[in-house]
């Protein structure tokens, strides 16, 4: 491998961020810098409603973001959950990792930390996402937005829109010194209960990186990867001597029974790399792909994800949601 095995890979929606991040790696930069740079560009992408600015809001129409970043050289991690008003939660997560004796901040405390960093707040809801939110809610409860005075738990069960549930960006990288890193960022389920935090900032569920074995980032129904400890499960299988393809498949196979109880909303995707820079992605949706850049790339290369079938979860809606 050229550049001593440097490589960057991400979920399909990471393509907008990969070229700039690859330049960092090609110039000898770190995996942590590269995954943060790629993720920030996706967080800026107003056409992507699963991440950052213009992400879909919660049940009350508020955009709440989750993100994390992990450095495989020392397994330091920073994470934020349910952060409002900041389009780059991945950078707030990185500051948690580098500036605090903590790993994970949520809600008002995360917003306070972002303000202390000097970051400006902004409205992350756009005209388009406000309209889609209103239509999504009012489609189920015509003329009944006042229902939000009722206990929200009942509405969450009805309002979590299966067509807008999944979506997240994840980026894994290995730099020329052999260090690996991963970053994940998401606006989470559309119309989620306020304060709901998914797997993206939960270390061991949506994210893990360890120079000895590799790096993993997950997208999909975060409740499932939280329940299984998915990212850490893949790492443990790599540590046990399995190759990337076997480790990823086995970890997803292990979740099949819990996914079958969830039904059509059960979707999971992973982008992974091993310590040598080999990459693979996995999806419970057929025909998914991920993107990669390494020495010689001029643009992100689309590569098919390995399909892992979860019996009892296939629907047209699941197929359309994709990876
Ligand atoms: N995987 C993203 C989420 O569940 O929020």
PDB file of C-alpha atoms and ligand atoms in Angstrom:
ATOM      1  CA  UNK A   1       0.000   0.000   0.000  1.00  0.00           C
ATOM      2  CA  UNK A   2       1.247   3.490  -0.838  1.00  0.00           C
ATOM      3  CA  UNK A   3       1.625   6.223   1.750  1.00  0.00           C
ATOM      4  CA  UNK A   4       2.314   3.438   4.218  1.00  0.00           C
ATOM      5  CA  UNK A   5      -1.287   2.220   4.120  1.00  0.00           C
ATOM      6  CA  UNK A   6      -2.985   5.594   4.661  1.00  0.00           C
ATOM      7  CA  UNK A   7      -6.674   5.360   3.793  1.00  0.00           C
ATOM      8  CA  UNK A   8      -9.996   7.036   4.558  1.00  0.00           C
ATOM      9  CA  UNK A   9     -13.433   5.459   4.209  1.00  0.00           C
ATOM     10  CA  UNK A  10     -16.935   6.538   5.062  1.00  0.00           C
ATOM     11  CA  UNK A  11     -20.633   5.965   4.704  1.00  0.00           C
ATOM     12  CA  UNK A  12     -22.009   6.874   1.252  1.00  0.00           C
ATOM     13  CA  UNK A  13     -22.900  10.413   2.375  1.00  0.00           C
ATOM     14  CA  UNK A  14     -19.282  11.045   3.447  1.00  0.00           C
ATOM     15  CA  UNK A  15     -18.286  11.441  -0.217  1.00  0.00           C
ATOM     16  CA  UNK A  16     -18.582  15.258  -0.008  1.00  0.00           C
ATOM     17  CA  UNK A  17     -15.960  15.315   2.742  1.00  0.00           C
ATOM     18  CA  UNK A  18     -13.483  12.690   1.634  1.00  0.00           C
ATOM     19  CA  UNK A  19     -11.320  14.569  -0.920  1.00  0.00           C
ATOM     20  CA  UNK A  20     -10.364  17.341   1.529  1.00  0.00           C
ATOM     21  CA  UNK A  21      -9.733  14.786   4.253  1.00  0.00           C
ATOM     22  CA  UNK A  22      -7.630  12.646   1.939  1.00  0.00           C
ATOM     23  CA  UNK A  23      -5.415  15.675   1.207  1.00  0.00           C
ATOM     24  CA  UNK A  24      -4.695  15.869   4.936  1.00  0.00           C
ATOM     25  CA  UNK A  25      -3.616  12.220   5.016  1.00  0.00           C
ATOM     26  CA  UNK A  26      -1.635  12.487   1.784  1.00  0.00           C
ATOM     27  CA  UNK A  27       0.289  15.424   3.277  1.00  0.00           C
ATOM     28  CA  UNK A  28       1.208  13.307   6.306  1.00  0.00           C
ATOM     29  CA  UNK A  29      -1.585  14.577   8.568  1.00  0.00           C
ATOM     30  CA  UNK A  30      -3.208  12.603  11.334  1.00  0.00           C
ATOM     31  CA  UNK A  31      -6.162  10.254  11.150  1.00  0.00           C
ATOM     32  CA  UNK A  32      -7.933  12.334  13.815  1.00  0.00           C
ATOM     33  CA  UNK A  33      -7.572  15.532  11.757  1.00  0.00           C
ATOM     34  CA  UNK A  34      -8.785  13.703   8.631  1.00  0.00           C
ATOM     35  CA  UNK A  35     -11.941  12.174  10.116  1.00  0.00           C
ATOM     36  CA  UNK A  36     -12.894  15.471  11.765  1.00  0.00           C
ATOM     37  CA  UNK A  37     -12.379  17.408   8.515  1.00  0.00           C
ATOM     38  CA  UNK A  38     -14.486  14.981   6.466  1.00  0.00           C
ATOM     39  CA  UNK A  39     -17.269  14.981   9.047  1.00  0.00           C
ATOM     40  CA  UNK A  40     -17.404  18.787   9.264  1.00  0.00           C
ATOM     41  CA  UNK A  41     -18.027  19.015   5.519  1.00  0.00           C
ATOM     42  CA  UNK A  42     -20.940  16.593   5.795  1.00  0.00           C
ATOM     43  CA  UNK A  43     -22.296  18.575   8.757  1.00  0.00           C
ATOM     44  CA  UNK A  44     -22.266  21.649   6.475  1.00  0.00           C
ATOM     45  CA  UNK A  45     -24.140  19.854   3.670  1.00  0.00           C
ATOM     46  CA  UNK A  46     -27.698  21.243   3.662  1.00  0.00           C
ATOM     47  CA  UNK A  47     -28.779  18.493   1.251  1.00  0.00           C
ATOM     48  CA  UNK A  48     -28.066  15.851   3.911  1.00  0.00           C
ATOM     49  CA  UNK A  49     -30.926  15.764   6.418  1.00  0.00           C
ATOM     50  CA  UNK A  50     -29.355  13.155   8.678  1.00  0.00           C
ATOM     51  CA  UNK A  51     -26.401  15.215   9.919  1.00  0.00           C
ATOM     52  CA  UNK A  52     -25.583  18.713  11.191  1.00  0.00           C
ATOM     53  CA  UNK A  53     -27.071  21.810   9.543  1.00  0.00           C
ATOM     54  CA  UNK A  54     -30.489  21.000   8.016  1.00  0.00           C
ATOM     55  CA  UNK A  55     -30.699  17.721   9.935  1.00  0.00           C
ATOM     56  CA  UNK A  56     -34.215  16.563  10.715  1.00  0.00           C
ATOM     57  CA  UNK A  57     -35.527  17.836  14.057  1.00  0.00           C
ATOM     58  CA  UNK A  58     -37.065  16.070  17.042  1.00  0.00           C
ATOM     59  CA  UNK A  59     -40.768  15.755  17.764  1.00  0.00           C
ATOM     60  CA  UNK A  60     -40.934  19.406  18.867  1.00  0.00           C
ATOM     61  CA  UNK A  61     -39.171  20.715  15.758  1.00  0.00           C
ATOM     62  CA  UNK A  62     -35.781  21.252  17.475  1.00  0.00           C
ATOM     63  CA  UNK A  63     -32.567  19.969  15.869  1.00  0.00           C
ATOM     64  CA  UNK A  64     -30.564  17.950  18.420  1.00  0.00           C
ATOM     65  CA  UNK A  65     -27.208  16.567  17.295  1.00  0.00           C
ATOM     66  CA  UNK A  66     -25.019  13.686  18.491  1.00  0.00           C
ATOM     67  CA  UNK A  67     -21.361  13.155  17.518  1.00  0.00           C
ATOM     68  CA  UNK A  68     -18.158  11.545  18.677  1.00  0.00           C
ATOM     69  CA  UNK A  69     -14.532  11.097  17.712  1.00  0.00           C
ATOM     70  CA  UNK A  70     -12.039   8.453  18.869  1.00  0.00           C
ATOM     71  CA  UNK A  71      -8.262   8.308  18.560  1.00  0.00           C
ATOM     72  CA  UNK A  72      -7.035   4.720  18.210  1.00  0.00           C
ATOM     73  CA  UNK A  73      -3.500   5.577  19.323  1.00  0.00           C
ATOM     74  CA  UNK A  74      -4.520   6.010  22.969  1.00  0.00           C
ATOM     75  CA  UNK A  75      -8.275   5.283  22.827  1.00  0.00           C
ATOM     76  CA  UNK A  76      -9.134   8.780  23.966  1.00  0.00           C
ATOM     77  CA  UNK A  77     -12.658   9.743  22.973  1.00  0.00           C
ATOM     78  CA  UNK A  78     -14.897  12.803  23.005  1.00  0.00           C
ATOM     79  CA  UNK A  79     -18.654  12.750  22.532  1.00  0.00           C
ATOM     80  CA  UNK A  80     -21.656  15.075  22.683  1.00  0.00           C
ATOM     81  CA  UNK A  81     -25.334  14.184  22.776  1.00  0.00           C
ATOM     82  CA  UNK A  82     -28.512  16.209  22.167  1.00  0.00           C
ATOM     83  CA  UNK A  83     -26.497  19.352  21.381  1.00  0.00           C
ATOM     84  CA  UNK A  84     -28.605  22.243  20.033  1.00  0.00           C
ATOM     85  CA  UNK A  85     -27.551  25.241  17.977  1.00  0.00           C
ATOM     86  CA  UNK A  86     -24.114  24.119  16.776  1.00  0.00           C
ATOM     87  CA  UNK A  87     -23.656  22.666  13.299  1.00  0.00           C
ATOM     88  CA  UNK A  88     -20.290  21.033  14.050  1.00  0.00           C
ATOM     89  CA  UNK A  89     -20.861  18.692  16.994  1.00  0.00           C
ATOM     90  CA  UNK A  90     -17.845  16.633  15.880  1.00  0.00           C
ATOM     91  CA  UNK A  91     -15.540  19.547  16.693  1.00  0.00           C
ATOM     92  CA  UNK A  92     -17.188  20.075  20.074  1.00  0.00           C
ATOM     93  CA  UNK A  93     -16.655  16.331  20.658  1.00  0.00           C
ATOM     94  CA  UNK A  94     -12.995  16.695  19.734  1.00  0.00           C
ATOM     95  CA  UNK A  95     -12.625  19.563  22.187  1.00  0.00           C
ATOM     96  CA  UNK A  96     -14.216  17.374  24.891  1.00  0.00           C
ATOM     97  CA  UNK A  97     -11.559  14.757  24.097  1.00  0.00           C
ATOM     98  CA  UNK A  98      -8.660  17.197  24.134  1.00  0.00           C
ATOM     99  CA  UNK A  99      -9.622  19.797  26.732  1.00  0.00           C
ATOM    100  CA  UNK A 100     -11.724  18.104  29.400  1.00  0.00           C
ATOM    101  CA  UNK A 101     -11.150  15.278  31.858  1.00  0.00           C
ATOM    102  CA  UNK A 102     -14.434  13.843  30.515  1.00  0.00           C
ATOM    103  CA  UNK A 103     -15.525  11.724  27.569  1.00  0.00           C
ATOM    104  CA  UNK A 104     -19.190  12.611  27.028  1.00  0.00           C
ATOM    105  CA  UNK A 105     -21.280  15.787  27.506  1.00  0.00           C
ATOM    106  CA  UNK A 106     -24.987  16.112  26.773  1.00  0.00           C
ATOM    107  CA  UNK A 107     -27.679  18.750  26.359  1.00  0.00           C
ATOM    108  CA  UNK A 108     -27.276  22.056  28.149  1.00  0.00           C
ATOM    109  CA  UNK A 109     -23.836  21.133  29.490  1.00  0.00           C
ATOM    110  CA  UNK A 110     -22.574  20.383  25.998  1.00  0.00           C
ATOM    111  CA  UNK A 111     -24.042  23.678  24.757  1.00  0.00           C
ATOM    112  CA  UNK A 112     -22.385  25.548  27.624  1.00  0.00           C
ATOM    113  CA  UNK A 113     -19.026  23.990  26.737  1.00  0.00           C
ATOM    114  CA  UNK A 114     -19.495  24.941  23.057  1.00  0.00           C
ATOM    115  CA  UNK A 115     -20.277  28.523  24.104  1.00  0.00           C
ATOM    116  CA  UNK A 116     -17.158  28.579  26.294  1.00  0.00           C
ATOM    117  CA  UNK A 117     -15.150  27.525  23.233  1.00  0.00           C
ATOM    118  CA  UNK A 118     -16.401  30.738  21.605  1.00  0.00           C
ATOM    119  CA  UNK A 119     -18.606  28.971  19.066  1.00  0.00           C
ATOM    120  CA  UNK A 120     -21.606  30.926  17.775  1.00  0.00           C
ATOM    121  CA  UNK A 121     -25.071  29.391  17.859  1.00  0.00           C
ATOM    122  CA  UNK A 122     -27.374  29.319  14.856  1.00  0.00           C
ATOM    123  CA  UNK A 123     -30.767  27.932  13.840  1.00  0.00           C
ATOM    124  CA  UNK A 124     -30.074  24.565  12.248  1.00  0.00           C
ATOM    125  CA  UNK A 125     -33.632  24.122  10.983  1.00  0.00           C
ATOM    126  CA  UNK A 126     -34.117  25.251   7.380  1.00  0.00           C
ATOM    127  CA  UNK A 127     -37.337  26.192   5.599  1.00  0.00           C
ATOM    128  CA  UNK A 128     -37.225  22.799   3.908  1.00  0.00           C
ATOM    129  CA  UNK A 129     -36.716  20.713   7.059  1.00  0.00           C
ATOM    130  CA  UNK A 130     -39.315  22.784   8.947  1.00  0.00           C
ATOM    131  CA  UNK A 131     -41.826  22.020   6.160  1.00  0.00           C
ATOM    132  CA  UNK A 132     -40.972  18.298   6.089  1.00  0.00           C
ATOM    133  CA  UNK A 133     -41.275  18.140   9.887  1.00  0.00           C
ATOM    134  CA  UNK A 134     -44.687  19.859   9.834  1.00  0.00           C
ATOM    135  CA  UNK A 135     -45.908  17.594   7.038  1.00  0.00           C
ATOM    136  CA  UNK A 136     -44.519  14.515   8.787  1.00  0.00           C
ATOM    137  CA  UNK A 137     -46.249  15.361  12.058  1.00  0.00           C
ATOM    138  CA  UNK A 138     -49.453  16.788  10.600  1.00  0.00           C
ATOM    139  CA  UNK A 139     -49.732  13.848   8.212  1.00  0.00           C
ATOM    140  CA  UNK A 140     -50.219  11.677  11.258  1.00  0.00           C
ATOM    141  CA  UNK A 141     -52.119  14.202  13.416  1.00  0.00           C
ATOM    142  CA  UNK A 142     -53.949  16.577  11.017  1.00  0.00           C
ATOM    143  CA  UNK A 143     -54.362  20.023  12.606  1.00  0.00           C
ATOM    144  CA  UNK A 144     -53.230  18.614  15.922  1.00  0.00           C
ATOM    145  CA  UNK A 145     -49.863  20.178  16.654  1.00  0.00           C
ATOM    146  CA  UNK A 146     -51.408  21.219  19.988  1.00  0.00           C
ATOM    147  CA  UNK A 147     -51.222  17.522  20.890  1.00  0.00           C
ATOM    148  CA  UNK A 148     -47.673  18.270  21.991  1.00  0.00           C
ATOM    149  CA  UNK A 149     -49.100  19.424  25.306  1.00  0.00           C
ATOM    150  CA  UNK A 150     -49.948  15.767  25.905  1.00  0.00           C
ATOM    151  CA  UNK A 151     -47.360  13.294  27.256  1.00  0.00           C
ATOM    152  CA  UNK A 152     -44.838  13.062  24.445  1.00  0.00           C
ATOM    153  CA  UNK A 153     -44.024   9.399  24.952  1.00  0.00           C
ATOM    154  CA  UNK A 154     -47.298   8.360  23.311  1.00  0.00           C
ATOM    155  CA  UNK A 155     -46.624  10.595  20.342  1.00  0.00           C
ATOM    156  CA  UNK A 156     -43.049   9.396  19.878  1.00  0.00           C
ATOM    157  CA  UNK A 157     -44.254   5.872  19.259  1.00  0.00           C
ATOM    158  CA  UNK A 158     -46.526   7.159  16.515  1.00  0.00           C
ATOM    159  CA  UNK A 159     -44.486   9.986  15.093  1.00  0.00           C
ATOM    160  CA  UNK A 160     -41.054   8.393  14.550  1.00  0.00           C
ATOM    161  CA  UNK A 161     -41.304   8.301  10.799  1.00  0.00           C
ATOM    162  CA  UNK A 162     -39.953   5.029   9.361  1.00  0.00           C
ATOM    163  CA  UNK A 163     -38.945   6.761   6.133  1.00  0.00           C
ATOM    164  CA  UNK A 164     -36.724   9.209   8.005  1.00  0.00           C
ATOM    165  CA  UNK A 165     -35.381   7.120  10.877  1.00  0.00           C
ATOM    166  CA  UNK A 166     -31.938   6.136   9.668  1.00  0.00           C
ATOM    167  CA  UNK A 167     -29.011   8.269   8.529  1.00  0.00           C
ATOM    168  CA  UNK A 168     -25.714   9.346  10.040  1.00  0.00           C
ATOM    169  CA  UNK A 169     -22.230   9.939   8.710  1.00  0.00           C
ATOM    170  CA  UNK A 170     -19.293   7.861   9.803  1.00  0.00           C
ATOM    171  CA  UNK A 171     -15.678   8.163   8.725  1.00  0.00           C
ATOM    172  CA  UNK A 172     -12.729   5.895   9.573  1.00  0.00           C
ATOM    173  CA  UNK A 173      -9.099   6.580   8.682  1.00  0.00           C
ATOM    174  CA  UNK A 174      -5.602   5.220   9.036  1.00  0.00           C
ATOM    175  CA  UNK A 175      -2.709   7.637   8.711  1.00  0.00           C
ATOM    176  CA  UNK A 176       0.792   6.994   7.398  1.00  0.00           C
ATOM    177  CA  UNK A 177       2.098   6.449  10.951  1.00  0.00           C
ATOM    178  CA  UNK A 178      -0.367   3.579  11.387  1.00  0.00           C
ATOM    179  CA  UNK A 179      -2.759   5.389  13.737  1.00  0.00           C
ATOM    180  CA  UNK A 180      -6.482   4.876  13.227  1.00  0.00           C
ATOM    181  CA  UNK A 181      -9.427   7.121  14.128  1.00  0.00           C
ATOM    182  CA  UNK A 182     -13.184   7.312  13.661  1.00  0.00           C
ATOM    183  CA  UNK A 183     -15.765  10.116  13.757  1.00  0.00           C
ATOM    184  CA  UNK A 184     -19.552   9.800  13.692  1.00  0.00           C
ATOM    185  CA  UNK A 185     -22.160  12.587  13.519  1.00  0.00           C
ATOM    186  CA  UNK A 186     -25.954  12.550  13.264  1.00  0.00           C
ATOM    187  CA  UNK A 187     -29.213  14.369  13.860  1.00  0.00           C
ATOM    188  CA  UNK A 188     -30.629  10.984  14.854  1.00  0.00           C
ATOM    189  CA  UNK A 189     -34.134   9.733  14.204  1.00  0.00           C
ATOM    190  CA  UNK A 190     -36.404  12.289  12.670  1.00  0.00           C
ATOM    191  CA  UNK A 191     -39.172  13.320  15.092  1.00  0.00           C
ATOM    192  CA  UNK A 192     -37.422  11.576  17.997  1.00  0.00           C
ATOM    193  CA  UNK A 193     -38.356  12.271  21.619  1.00  0.00           C
ATOM    194  CA  UNK A 194     -36.497  15.357  22.894  1.00  0.00           C
ATOM    195  CA  UNK A 195     -33.317  14.262  24.647  1.00  0.00           C
ATOM    196  CA  UNK A 196     -33.094  10.958  22.803  1.00  0.00           C
ATOM    197  CA  UNK A 197     -29.440  10.084  22.229  1.00  0.00           C
ATOM    198  CA  UNK A 198     -28.564   7.371  19.712  1.00  0.00           C
ATOM    199  CA  UNK A 199     -25.525   5.192  19.262  1.00  0.00           C
ATOM    200  CA  UNK A 200     -23.357   7.761  17.461  1.00  0.00           C
ATOM    201  CA  UNK A 201     -21.796   9.243  20.617  1.00  0.00           C
ATOM    202  CA  UNK A 202     -21.945   6.027  22.638  1.00  0.00           C
ATOM    203  CA  UNK A 203     -18.460   4.542  22.731  1.00  0.00           C
ATOM    204  CA  UNK A 204     -18.533   0.837  22.017  1.00  0.00           C
ATOM    205  CA  UNK A 205     -21.951   1.065  20.343  1.00  0.00           C
ATOM    206  CA  UNK A 206     -21.650   3.421  17.351  1.00  0.00           C
ATOM    207  CA  UNK A 207     -17.908   4.034  17.456  1.00  0.00           C
ATOM    208  CA  UNK A 208     -14.606   2.413  18.401  1.00  0.00           C
ATOM    209  CA  UNK A 209     -10.962   2.787  17.370  1.00  0.00           C
ATOM    210  CA  UNK A 210      -7.892   0.937  18.571  1.00  0.00           C
ATOM    211  CA  UNK A 211      -4.565   0.985  16.691  1.00  0.00           C
ATOM    212  CA  UNK A 212      -4.007  -2.665  17.563  1.00  0.00           C
ATOM    213  CA  UNK A 213      -7.115  -3.813  15.666  1.00  0.00           C
ATOM    214  CA  UNK A 214      -8.883  -1.138  13.599  1.00  0.00           C
ATOM    215  CA  UNK A 215     -11.735   1.362  13.601  1.00  0.00           C
ATOM    216  CA  UNK A 216     -15.521   1.020  13.322  1.00  0.00           C
ATOM    217  CA  UNK A 217     -18.334   3.532  12.752  1.00  0.00           C
ATOM    218  CA  UNK A 218     -22.015   2.551  12.681  1.00  0.00           C
ATOM    219  CA  UNK A 219     -25.154   4.034  11.145  1.00  0.00           C
ATOM    220  CA  UNK A 220     -28.723   2.818  11.361  1.00  0.00           C
ATOM    221  CA  UNK A 221     -31.133   2.245  14.217  1.00  0.00           C
ATOM    222  CA  UNK A 222     -28.950   3.279  17.121  1.00  0.00           C
ATOM    223  CA  UNK A 223     -31.065   1.583  19.749  1.00  0.00           C
ATOM    224  CA  UNK A 224     -29.933  -1.754  18.326  1.00  0.00           C
ATOM    225  CA  UNK A 225     -26.210  -1.026  18.339  1.00  0.00           C
ATOM    226  CA  UNK A 226     -26.500   0.344  21.887  1.00  0.00           C
ATOM    227  CA  UNK A 227     -28.150  -2.913  22.948  1.00  0.00           C
ATOM    228  CA  UNK A 228     -25.458  -5.050  21.336  1.00  0.00           C
ATOM    229  CA  UNK A 229     -22.352  -2.917  21.916  1.00  0.00           C
ATOM    230  CA  UNK A 230     -21.796  -3.340  18.196  1.00  0.00           C
ATOM    231  CA  UNK A 231     -18.580  -1.414  17.502  1.00  0.00           C
ATOM    232  CA  UNK A 232     -16.790  -2.918  20.474  1.00  0.00           C
ATOM    233  CA  UNK A 233     -18.105  -6.369  19.507  1.00  0.00           C
ATOM    234  CA  UNK A 234     -16.410  -6.065  16.098  1.00  0.00           C
ATOM    235  CA  UNK A 235     -13.156  -4.954  17.746  1.00  0.00           C
ATOM    236  CA  UNK A 236     -13.291  -7.882  20.180  1.00  0.00           C
ATOM    237  CA  UNK A 237     -13.724 -10.297  17.286  1.00  0.00           C
ATOM    238  CA  UNK A 238     -10.728  -8.727  15.485  1.00  0.00           C
ATOM    239  CA  UNK A 239      -8.737  -9.046  18.695  1.00  0.00           C
ATOM    240  CA  UNK A 240      -9.734 -12.701  18.795  1.00  0.00           C
ATOM    241  CA  UNK A 241      -8.136 -13.255  15.406  1.00  0.00           C
ATOM    242  CA  UNK A 242     -11.086 -13.003  12.990  1.00  0.00           C
ATOM    243  CA  UNK A 243     -10.574 -11.083   9.753  1.00  0.00           C
ATOM    244  CA  UNK A 244     -12.621  -7.948   9.029  1.00  0.00           C
ATOM    245  CA  UNK A 245     -15.248  -9.672   6.875  1.00  0.00           C
ATOM    246  CA  UNK A 246     -15.889 -12.446   9.404  1.00  0.00           C
ATOM    247  CA  UNK A 247     -15.876 -10.083  12.395  1.00  0.00           C
ATOM    248  CA  UNK A 248     -18.398  -7.665  10.848  1.00  0.00           C
ATOM    249  CA  UNK A 249     -20.729 -10.403   9.642  1.00  0.00           C
ATOM    250  CA  UNK A 250     -20.638 -12.261  12.942  1.00  0.00           C
ATOM    251  CA  UNK A 251     -21.373  -9.114  14.959  1.00  0.00           C
ATOM    252  CA  UNK A 252     -24.413  -8.298  12.799  1.00  0.00           C
ATOM    253  CA  UNK A 253     -25.590 -11.934  12.753  1.00  0.00           C
ATOM    254  CA  UNK A 254     -25.508 -11.832  16.541  1.00  0.00           C
ATOM    255  CA  UNK A 255     -28.109  -9.004  16.457  1.00  0.00           C
ATOM    256  CA  UNK A 256     -30.555 -10.734  14.109  1.00  0.00           C
ATOM    257  CA  UNK A 257     -32.957 -11.956  16.776  1.00  0.00           C
ATOM    258  CA  UNK A 258     -33.348  -8.543  18.415  1.00  0.00           C
ATOM    259  CA  UNK A 259     -33.721  -6.914  14.980  1.00  0.00           C
ATOM    260  CA  UNK A 260     -36.509  -9.298  14.019  1.00  0.00           C
ATOM    261  CA  UNK A 261     -38.545  -8.073  17.014  1.00  0.00           C
ATOM    262  CA  UNK A 262     -38.104  -4.456  15.851  1.00  0.00           C
ATOM    263  CA  UNK A 263     -39.270  -5.239  12.294  1.00  0.00           C
ATOM    264  CA  UNK A 264     -39.062  -2.837   9.354  1.00  0.00           C
ATOM    265  CA  UNK A 265     -37.226  -0.023  11.197  1.00  0.00           C
ATOM    266  CA  UNK A 266     -34.306  -2.373  11.928  1.00  0.00           C
ATOM    267  CA  UNK A 267     -31.434  -1.221   9.709  1.00  0.00           C
ATOM    268  CA  UNK A 268     -27.717  -1.259  10.491  1.00  0.00           C
ATOM    269  CA  UNK A 269     -24.613  -0.273   8.539  1.00  0.00           C
ATOM    270  CA  UNK A 270     -20.947  -0.252   9.520  1.00  0.00           C
ATOM    271  CA  UNK A 271     -17.827   1.135   7.897  1.00  0.00           C
ATOM    272  CA  UNK A 272     -14.670  -0.530   9.179  1.00  0.00           C
ATOM    273  CA  UNK A 273     -10.953  -0.724   8.640  1.00  0.00           C
ATOM    274  CA  UNK A 274      -8.329  -2.976  10.150  1.00  0.00           C
ATOM    275  CA  UNK A 275      -4.934  -1.977  11.523  1.00  0.00           C
ATOM    276  CA  UNK A 276      -3.276  -2.554   8.132  1.00  0.00           C
ATOM    277  CA  UNK A 277      -5.706  -0.268   6.295  1.00  0.00           C
ATOM    278  CA  UNK A 278      -7.946  -2.882   4.655  1.00  0.00           C
ATOM    279  CA  UNK A 279     -11.540  -1.584   4.546  1.00  0.00           C
ATOM    280  CA  UNK A 280     -14.977  -3.207   4.503  1.00  0.00           C
ATOM    281  CA  UNK A 281     -18.537  -2.046   5.052  1.00  0.00           C
ATOM    282  CA  UNK A 282     -21.585  -4.040   6.053  1.00  0.00           C
ATOM    283  CA  UNK A 283     -25.262  -3.357   5.612  1.00  0.00           C
ATOM    284  CA  UNK A 284     -28.516  -5.076   6.453  1.00  0.00           C
ATOM    285  CA  UNK A 285     -29.940  -3.300   3.392  1.00  0.00           C
ATOM    286  CA  UNK A 286     -29.185  -4.827  -0.039  1.00  0.00           C
ATOM    287  CA  UNK A 287     -27.236  -2.747  -2.593  1.00  0.00           C
ATOM    288  CA  UNK A 288     -25.676  -0.341  -0.083  1.00  0.00           C
ATOM    289  CA  UNK A 289     -22.222   1.089  -0.710  1.00  0.00           C
ATOM    290  CA  UNK A 290     -19.494   3.046   1.040  1.00  0.00           C
ATOM    291  CA  UNK A 291     -16.728   5.350  -0.201  1.00  0.00           C
ATOM    292  CA  UNK A 292     -12.943   5.086   0.039  1.00  0.00           C
ATOM    293  CA  UNK A 293      -9.853   7.121  -0.876  1.00  0.00           C
ATOM    294  CA  UNK A 294      -6.288   5.840  -0.689  1.00  0.00           C
ATOM    295  CA  UNK A 295      -3.010   6.368  -2.564  1.00  0.00           C
ATOM    296  CA  UNK A 296      -3.793   6.949  -6.250  1.00  0.00           C
ATOM    297  CA  UNK A 297      -7.434   8.015  -5.697  1.00  0.00           C
ATOM    298  CA  UNK A 298      -8.582  11.160  -7.465  1.00  0.00           C
ATOM    299  CA  UNK A 299     -12.126  10.923  -6.112  1.00  0.00           C
ATOM    300  CA  UNK A 300     -14.038   8.763  -3.636  1.00  0.00           C
ATOM    301  CA  UNK A 301     -14.396   5.237  -4.964  1.00  0.00           C
ATOM    302  CA  UNK A 302     -17.802   3.630  -4.385  1.00  0.00           C
ATOM    303  CA  UNK A 303     -17.505   0.076  -3.083  1.00  0.00           C
ATOM    304  CA  UNK A 304     -20.357  -2.320  -2.401  1.00  0.00           C
ATOM    305  CA  UNK A 305     -21.086  -3.052   1.247  1.00  0.00           C
ATOM    306  CA  UNK A 306     -21.305  -6.689   2.313  1.00  0.00           C
ATOM    307  CA  UNK A 307     -24.983  -7.525   2.709  1.00  0.00           C
ATOM    308  CA  UNK A 308     -25.979  -9.204   5.967  1.00  0.00           C
ATOM    309  CA  UNK A 309     -29.579 -10.333   5.870  1.00  0.00           C
ATOM    310  CA  UNK A 310     -31.685  -9.865   8.995  1.00  0.00           C
ATOM    311  CA  UNK A 311     -34.702 -12.145   8.547  1.00  0.00           C
ATOM    312  CA  UNK A 312     -38.032 -10.455   9.264  1.00  0.00           C
ATOM    313  CA  UNK A 313     -36.817  -6.894   8.679  1.00  0.00           C
ATOM    314  CA  UNK A 314     -37.133  -6.500   4.893  1.00  0.00           C
ATOM    315  CA  UNK A 315     -39.581  -3.868   3.601  1.00  0.00           C
ATOM    316  CA  UNK A 316     -39.738  -1.439   0.704  1.00  0.00           C
ATOM    317  CA  UNK A 317     -39.304   1.395   3.229  1.00  0.00           C
ATOM    318  CA  UNK A 318     -36.126  -0.190   4.565  1.00  0.00           C
ATOM    319  CA  UNK A 319     -34.756  -0.516   1.077  1.00  0.00           C
ATOM    320  CA  UNK A 320     -35.445   3.130   0.259  1.00  0.00           C
ATOM    321  CA  UNK A 321     -33.792   4.356   3.452  1.00  0.00           C
ATOM    322  CA  UNK A 322     -30.583   2.667   2.407  1.00  0.00           C
ATOM    323  CA  UNK A 323     -27.296   3.002   4.182  1.00  0.00           C
TER     324      UNK A 323
HETATM  325  N1  LIG B   1     -27.443   5.748  14.200  1.00  0.00           N
HETATM  326  C1  LIG B   1     -27.958   7.017  14.454  1.00  0.00           C
HETATM  327  C2  LIG B   1     -29.021   7.082  15.451  1.00  0.00           C
HETATM  328  O1  LIG B   1     -29.655   6.089  15.756  1.00  0.00           O
HETATM  329  O2  LIG B   1     -29.263   8.153  15.948  1.00  0.00           O
END
